[in-house]
mmCIF file of N, CA and C and ligand atoms in Angstrom:
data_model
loop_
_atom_site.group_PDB
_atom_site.id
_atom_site.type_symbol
_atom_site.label_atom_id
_atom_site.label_comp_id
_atom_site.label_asym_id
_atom_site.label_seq_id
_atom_site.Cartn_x
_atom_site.Cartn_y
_atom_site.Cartn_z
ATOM 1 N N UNK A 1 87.534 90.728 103.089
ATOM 2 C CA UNK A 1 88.878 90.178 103.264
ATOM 3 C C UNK A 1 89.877 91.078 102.527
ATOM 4 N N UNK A 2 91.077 91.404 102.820
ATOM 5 C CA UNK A 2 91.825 91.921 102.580
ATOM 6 C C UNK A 2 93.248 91.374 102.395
ATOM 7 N N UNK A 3 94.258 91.445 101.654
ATOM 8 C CA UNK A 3 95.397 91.037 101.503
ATOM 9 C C UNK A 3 96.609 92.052 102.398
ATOM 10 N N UNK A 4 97.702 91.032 102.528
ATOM 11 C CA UNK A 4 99.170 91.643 103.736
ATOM 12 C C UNK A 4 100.294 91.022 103.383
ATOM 13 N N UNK A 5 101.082 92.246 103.688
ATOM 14 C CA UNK A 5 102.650 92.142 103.141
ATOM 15 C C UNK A 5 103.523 92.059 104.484
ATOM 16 N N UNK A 6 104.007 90.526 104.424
ATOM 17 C CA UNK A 6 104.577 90.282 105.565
ATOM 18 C C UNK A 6 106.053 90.800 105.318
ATOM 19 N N UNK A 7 106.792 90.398 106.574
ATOM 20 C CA UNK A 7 108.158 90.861 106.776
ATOM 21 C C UNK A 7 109.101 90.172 105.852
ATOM 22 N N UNK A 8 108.348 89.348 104.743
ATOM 23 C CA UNK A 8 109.682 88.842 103.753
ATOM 24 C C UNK A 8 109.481 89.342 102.650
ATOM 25 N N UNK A 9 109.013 90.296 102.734
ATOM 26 C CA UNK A 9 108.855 91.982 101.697
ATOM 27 C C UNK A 9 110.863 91.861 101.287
ATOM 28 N N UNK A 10 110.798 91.874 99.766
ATOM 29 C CA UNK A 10 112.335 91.972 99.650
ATOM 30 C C UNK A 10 111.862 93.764 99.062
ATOM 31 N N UNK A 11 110.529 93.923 98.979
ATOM 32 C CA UNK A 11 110.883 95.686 98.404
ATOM 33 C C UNK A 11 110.567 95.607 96.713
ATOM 34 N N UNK A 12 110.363 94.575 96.086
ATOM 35 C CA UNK A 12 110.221 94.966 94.710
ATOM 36 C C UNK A 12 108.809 95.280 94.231
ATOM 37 N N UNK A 13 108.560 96.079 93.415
ATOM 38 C CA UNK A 13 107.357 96.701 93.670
ATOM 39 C C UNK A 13 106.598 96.368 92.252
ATOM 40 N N UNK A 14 107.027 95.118 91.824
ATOM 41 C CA UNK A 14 105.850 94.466 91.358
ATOM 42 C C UNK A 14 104.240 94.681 91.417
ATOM 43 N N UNK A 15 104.274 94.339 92.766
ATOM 44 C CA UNK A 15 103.220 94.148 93.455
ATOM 45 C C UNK A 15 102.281 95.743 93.378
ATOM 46 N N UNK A 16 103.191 96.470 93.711
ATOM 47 C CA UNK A 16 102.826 98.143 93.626
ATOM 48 C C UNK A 16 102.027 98.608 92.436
ATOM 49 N N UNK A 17 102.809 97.864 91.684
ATOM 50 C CA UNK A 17 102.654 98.647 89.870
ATOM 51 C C UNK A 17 101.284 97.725 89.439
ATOM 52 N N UNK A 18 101.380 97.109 90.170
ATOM 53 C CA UNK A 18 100.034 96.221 89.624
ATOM 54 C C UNK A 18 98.906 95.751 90.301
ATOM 55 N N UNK A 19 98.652 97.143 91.240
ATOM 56 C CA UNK A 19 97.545 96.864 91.675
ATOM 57 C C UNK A 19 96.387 97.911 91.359
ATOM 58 N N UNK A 20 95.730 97.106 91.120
ATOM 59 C CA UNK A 20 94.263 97.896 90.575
ATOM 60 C C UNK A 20 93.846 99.180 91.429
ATOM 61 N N UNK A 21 93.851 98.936 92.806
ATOM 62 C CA UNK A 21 93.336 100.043 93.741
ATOM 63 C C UNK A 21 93.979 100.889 94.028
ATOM 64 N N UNK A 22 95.947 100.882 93.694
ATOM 65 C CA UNK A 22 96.661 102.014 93.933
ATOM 66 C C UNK A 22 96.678 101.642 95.957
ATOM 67 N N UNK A 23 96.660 100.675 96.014
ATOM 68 C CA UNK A 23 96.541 100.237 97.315
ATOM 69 C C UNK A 23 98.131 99.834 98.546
ATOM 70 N N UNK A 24 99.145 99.598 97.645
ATOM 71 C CA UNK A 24 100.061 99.259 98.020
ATOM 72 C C UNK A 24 101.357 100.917 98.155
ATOM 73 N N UNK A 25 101.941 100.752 99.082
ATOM 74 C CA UNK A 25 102.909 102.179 99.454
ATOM 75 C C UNK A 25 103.899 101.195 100.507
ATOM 76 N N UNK A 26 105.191 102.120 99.952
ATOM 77 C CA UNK A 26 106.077 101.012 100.760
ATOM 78 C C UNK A 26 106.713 102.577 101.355
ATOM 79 N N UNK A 27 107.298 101.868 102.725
ATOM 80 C CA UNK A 27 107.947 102.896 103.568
ATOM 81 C C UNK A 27 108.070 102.317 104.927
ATOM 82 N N UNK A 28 108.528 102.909 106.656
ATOM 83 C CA UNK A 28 108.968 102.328 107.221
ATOM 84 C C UNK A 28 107.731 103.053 108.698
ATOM 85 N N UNK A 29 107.646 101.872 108.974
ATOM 86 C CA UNK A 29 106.864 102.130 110.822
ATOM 87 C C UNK A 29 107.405 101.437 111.442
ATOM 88 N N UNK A 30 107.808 101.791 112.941
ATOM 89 C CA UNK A 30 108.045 100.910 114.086
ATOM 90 C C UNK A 30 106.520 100.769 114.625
ATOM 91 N N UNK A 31 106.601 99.702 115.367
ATOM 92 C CA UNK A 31 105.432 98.956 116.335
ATOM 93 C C UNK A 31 106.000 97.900 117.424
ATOM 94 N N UNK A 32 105.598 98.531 118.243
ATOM 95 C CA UNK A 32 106.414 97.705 119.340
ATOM 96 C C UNK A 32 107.666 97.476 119.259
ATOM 97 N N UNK A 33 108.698 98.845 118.981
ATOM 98 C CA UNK A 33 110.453 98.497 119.337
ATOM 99 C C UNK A 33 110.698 97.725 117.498
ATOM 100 N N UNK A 34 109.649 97.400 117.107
ATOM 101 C CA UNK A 34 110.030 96.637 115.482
ATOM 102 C C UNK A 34 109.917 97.243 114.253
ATOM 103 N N UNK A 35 111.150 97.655 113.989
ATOM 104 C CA UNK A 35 110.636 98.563 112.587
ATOM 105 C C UNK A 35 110.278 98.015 111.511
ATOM 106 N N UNK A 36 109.734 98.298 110.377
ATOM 107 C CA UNK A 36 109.368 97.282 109.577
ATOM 108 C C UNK A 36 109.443 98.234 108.567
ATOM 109 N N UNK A 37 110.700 97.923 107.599
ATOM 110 C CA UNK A 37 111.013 98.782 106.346
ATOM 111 C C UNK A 37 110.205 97.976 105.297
ATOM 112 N N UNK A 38 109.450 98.076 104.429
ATOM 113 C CA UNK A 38 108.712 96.974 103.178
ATOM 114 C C UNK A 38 107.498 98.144 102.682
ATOM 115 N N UNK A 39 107.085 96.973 101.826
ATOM 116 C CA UNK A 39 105.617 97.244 101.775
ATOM 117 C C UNK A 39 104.505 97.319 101.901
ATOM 118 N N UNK A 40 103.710 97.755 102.332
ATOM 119 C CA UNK A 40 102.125 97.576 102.832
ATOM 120 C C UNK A 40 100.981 97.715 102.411
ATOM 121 N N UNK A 41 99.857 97.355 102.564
ATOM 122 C CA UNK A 41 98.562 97.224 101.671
ATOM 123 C C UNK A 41 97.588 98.288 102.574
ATOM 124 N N UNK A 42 97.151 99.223 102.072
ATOM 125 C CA UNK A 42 96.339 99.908 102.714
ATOM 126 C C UNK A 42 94.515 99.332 102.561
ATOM 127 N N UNK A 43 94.330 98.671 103.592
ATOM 128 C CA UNK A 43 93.222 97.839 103.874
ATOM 129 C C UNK A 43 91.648 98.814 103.360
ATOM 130 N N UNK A 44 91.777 100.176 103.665
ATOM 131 C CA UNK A 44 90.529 100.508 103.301
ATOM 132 C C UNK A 44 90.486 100.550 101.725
ATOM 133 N N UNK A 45 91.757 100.384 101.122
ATOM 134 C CA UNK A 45 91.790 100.772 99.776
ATOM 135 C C UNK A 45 91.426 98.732 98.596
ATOM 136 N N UNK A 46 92.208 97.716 99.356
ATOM 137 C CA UNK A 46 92.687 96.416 98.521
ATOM 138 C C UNK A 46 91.082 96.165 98.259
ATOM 139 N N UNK A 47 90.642 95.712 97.539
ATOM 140 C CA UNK A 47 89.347 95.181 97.039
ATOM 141 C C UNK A 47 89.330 93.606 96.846
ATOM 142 N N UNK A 48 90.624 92.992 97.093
ATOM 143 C CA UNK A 48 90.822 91.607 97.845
ATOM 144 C C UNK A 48 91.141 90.807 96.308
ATOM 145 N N UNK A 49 91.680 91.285 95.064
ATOM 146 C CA UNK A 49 91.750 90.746 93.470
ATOM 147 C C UNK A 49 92.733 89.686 93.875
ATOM 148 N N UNK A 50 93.765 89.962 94.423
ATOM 149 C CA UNK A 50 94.688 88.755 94.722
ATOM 150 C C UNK A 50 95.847 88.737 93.663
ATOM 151 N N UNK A 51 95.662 90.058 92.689
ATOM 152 C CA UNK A 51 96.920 89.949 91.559
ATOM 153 C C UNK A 51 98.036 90.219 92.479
ATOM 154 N N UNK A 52 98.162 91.163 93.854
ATOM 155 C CA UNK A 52 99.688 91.280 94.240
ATOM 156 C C UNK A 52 99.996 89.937 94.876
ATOM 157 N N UNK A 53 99.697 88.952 95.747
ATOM 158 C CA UNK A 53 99.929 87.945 96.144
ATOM 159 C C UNK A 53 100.421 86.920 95.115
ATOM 160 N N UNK A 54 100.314 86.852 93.745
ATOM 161 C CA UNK A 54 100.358 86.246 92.769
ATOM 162 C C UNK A 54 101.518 86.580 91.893
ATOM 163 N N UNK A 55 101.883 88.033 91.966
ATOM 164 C CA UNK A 55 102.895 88.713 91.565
ATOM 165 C C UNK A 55 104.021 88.610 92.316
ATOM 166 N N UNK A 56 104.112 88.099 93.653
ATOM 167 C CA UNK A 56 105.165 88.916 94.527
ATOM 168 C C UNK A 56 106.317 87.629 94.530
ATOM 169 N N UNK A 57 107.764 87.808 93.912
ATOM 170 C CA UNK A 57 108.792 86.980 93.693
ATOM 171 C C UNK A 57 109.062 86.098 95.398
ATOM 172 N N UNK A 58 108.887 87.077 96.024
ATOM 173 C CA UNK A 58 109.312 86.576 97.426
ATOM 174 C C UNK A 58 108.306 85.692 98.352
ATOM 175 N N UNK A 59 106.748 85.596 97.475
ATOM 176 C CA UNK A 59 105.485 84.700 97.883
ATOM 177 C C UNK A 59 105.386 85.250 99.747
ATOM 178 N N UNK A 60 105.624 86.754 99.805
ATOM 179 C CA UNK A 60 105.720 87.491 101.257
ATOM 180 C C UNK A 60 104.198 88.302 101.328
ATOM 181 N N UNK A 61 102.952 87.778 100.414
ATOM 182 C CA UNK A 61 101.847 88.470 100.751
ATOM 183 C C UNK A 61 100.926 87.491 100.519
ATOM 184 N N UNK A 62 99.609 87.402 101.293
ATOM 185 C CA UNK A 62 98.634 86.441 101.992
ATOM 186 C C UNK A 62 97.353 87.389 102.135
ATOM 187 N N UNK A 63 96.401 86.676 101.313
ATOM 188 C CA UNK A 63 94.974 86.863 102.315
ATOM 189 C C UNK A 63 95.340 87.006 103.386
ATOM 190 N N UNK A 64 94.268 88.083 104.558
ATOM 191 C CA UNK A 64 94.381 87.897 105.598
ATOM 192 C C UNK A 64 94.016 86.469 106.615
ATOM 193 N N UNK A 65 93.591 86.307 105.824
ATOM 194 C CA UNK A 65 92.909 84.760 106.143
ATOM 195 C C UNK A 65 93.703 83.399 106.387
ATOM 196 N N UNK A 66 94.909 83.787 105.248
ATOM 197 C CA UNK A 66 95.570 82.675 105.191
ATOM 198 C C UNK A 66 97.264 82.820 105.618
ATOM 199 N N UNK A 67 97.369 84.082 106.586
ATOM 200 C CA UNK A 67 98.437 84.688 107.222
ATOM 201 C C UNK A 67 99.381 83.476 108.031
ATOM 202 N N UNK A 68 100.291 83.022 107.932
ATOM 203 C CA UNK A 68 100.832 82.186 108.667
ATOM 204 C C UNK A 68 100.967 82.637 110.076
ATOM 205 N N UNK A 69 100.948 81.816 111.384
ATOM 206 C CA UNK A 69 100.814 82.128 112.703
ATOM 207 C C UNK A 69 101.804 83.313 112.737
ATOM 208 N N UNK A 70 103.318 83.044 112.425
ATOM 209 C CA UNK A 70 104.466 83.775 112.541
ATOM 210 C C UNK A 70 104.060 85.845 112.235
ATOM 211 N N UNK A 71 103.088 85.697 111.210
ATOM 212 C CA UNK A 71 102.807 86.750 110.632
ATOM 213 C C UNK A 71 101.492 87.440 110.746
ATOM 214 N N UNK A 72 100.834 86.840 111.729
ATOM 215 C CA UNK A 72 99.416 87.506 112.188
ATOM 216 C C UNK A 72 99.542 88.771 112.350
ATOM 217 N N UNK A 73 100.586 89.487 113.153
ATOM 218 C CA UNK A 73 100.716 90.815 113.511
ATOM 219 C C UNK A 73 100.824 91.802 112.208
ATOM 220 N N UNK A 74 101.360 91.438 111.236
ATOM 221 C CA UNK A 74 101.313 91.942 110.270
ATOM 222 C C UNK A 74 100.398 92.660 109.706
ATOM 223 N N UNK A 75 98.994 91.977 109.767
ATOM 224 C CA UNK A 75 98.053 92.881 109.179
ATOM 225 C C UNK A 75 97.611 94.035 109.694
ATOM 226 N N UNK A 76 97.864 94.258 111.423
ATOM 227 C CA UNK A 76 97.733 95.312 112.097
ATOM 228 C C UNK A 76 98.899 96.651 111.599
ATOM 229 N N UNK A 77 100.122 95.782 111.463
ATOM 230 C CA UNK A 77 101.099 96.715 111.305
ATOM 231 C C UNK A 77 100.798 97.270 109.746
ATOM 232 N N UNK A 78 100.572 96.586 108.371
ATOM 233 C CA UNK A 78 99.699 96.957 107.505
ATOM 234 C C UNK A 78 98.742 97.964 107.431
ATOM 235 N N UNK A 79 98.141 97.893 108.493
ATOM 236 C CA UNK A 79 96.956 99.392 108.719
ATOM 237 C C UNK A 79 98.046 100.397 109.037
ATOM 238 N N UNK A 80 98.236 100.299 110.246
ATOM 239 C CA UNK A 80 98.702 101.252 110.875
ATOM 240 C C UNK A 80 99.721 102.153 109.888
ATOM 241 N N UNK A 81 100.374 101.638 109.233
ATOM 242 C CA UNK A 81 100.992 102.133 108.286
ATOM 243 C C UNK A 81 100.611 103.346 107.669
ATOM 244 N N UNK A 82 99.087 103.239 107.185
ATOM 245 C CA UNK A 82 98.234 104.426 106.656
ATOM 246 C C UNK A 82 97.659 105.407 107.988
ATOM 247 N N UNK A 83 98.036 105.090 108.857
ATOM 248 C CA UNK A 83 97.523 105.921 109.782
ATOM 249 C C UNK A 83 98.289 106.635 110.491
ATOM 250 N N UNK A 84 99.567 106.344 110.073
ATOM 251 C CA UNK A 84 100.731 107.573 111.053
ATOM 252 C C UNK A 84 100.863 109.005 110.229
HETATM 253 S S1 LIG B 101 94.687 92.124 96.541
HETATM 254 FE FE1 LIG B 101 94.503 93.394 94.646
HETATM 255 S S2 LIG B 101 93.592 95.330 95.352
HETATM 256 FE FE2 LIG B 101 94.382 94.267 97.196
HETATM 257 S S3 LIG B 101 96.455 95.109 97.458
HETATM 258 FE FE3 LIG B 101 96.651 93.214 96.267
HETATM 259 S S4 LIG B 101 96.638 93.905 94.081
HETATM 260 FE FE4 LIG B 101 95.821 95.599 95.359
#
């Protein structure tokens, strides 16, 4: 399981500075016409600790597991991120 930084990413990088795996990089991808300026969790890297979800002021990151419907796409756009 892996953790995701949905679209109510306000950008503070809390979350960044305090993650164990060096897993989090913020910057901008479109996907489908939607750009998505924030931050993202690079999935091969999160080891699933749960300190950024716990850290994040804006409560905008989730287990993948526990992704609200609205924000399913997210975790794809999350990968992809590391892959452009
Ligand atoms: S769950 Fe832990 S390892 Fe994964 S991105 Fe968040 S802080 Fe990093």
């Amino acid at each position: 399981m892996v953790y995701v930084i949905t679209s109510a990413c306000a950008k503070d990088d809390i979350c960044a500075s305090g993650c164990p795996e060096e897993a989090i990089s913020s910057g901008t991808i479109t996907v489908d016409g939607t750009e998505y300026d924030q931050f993202f969790i690079d999935p091969t890297k999160c080891s699933d600790c749960g300190s950024c979800e716990a850290s994040c002021p804006e409560m905008a990151i989730f287990s993948e597991d526990d992704l609200p419907a609205e924000s399913k796409s997210l975790k794809a756009v999350n990968a992809a991120f590391f892959k452009q």
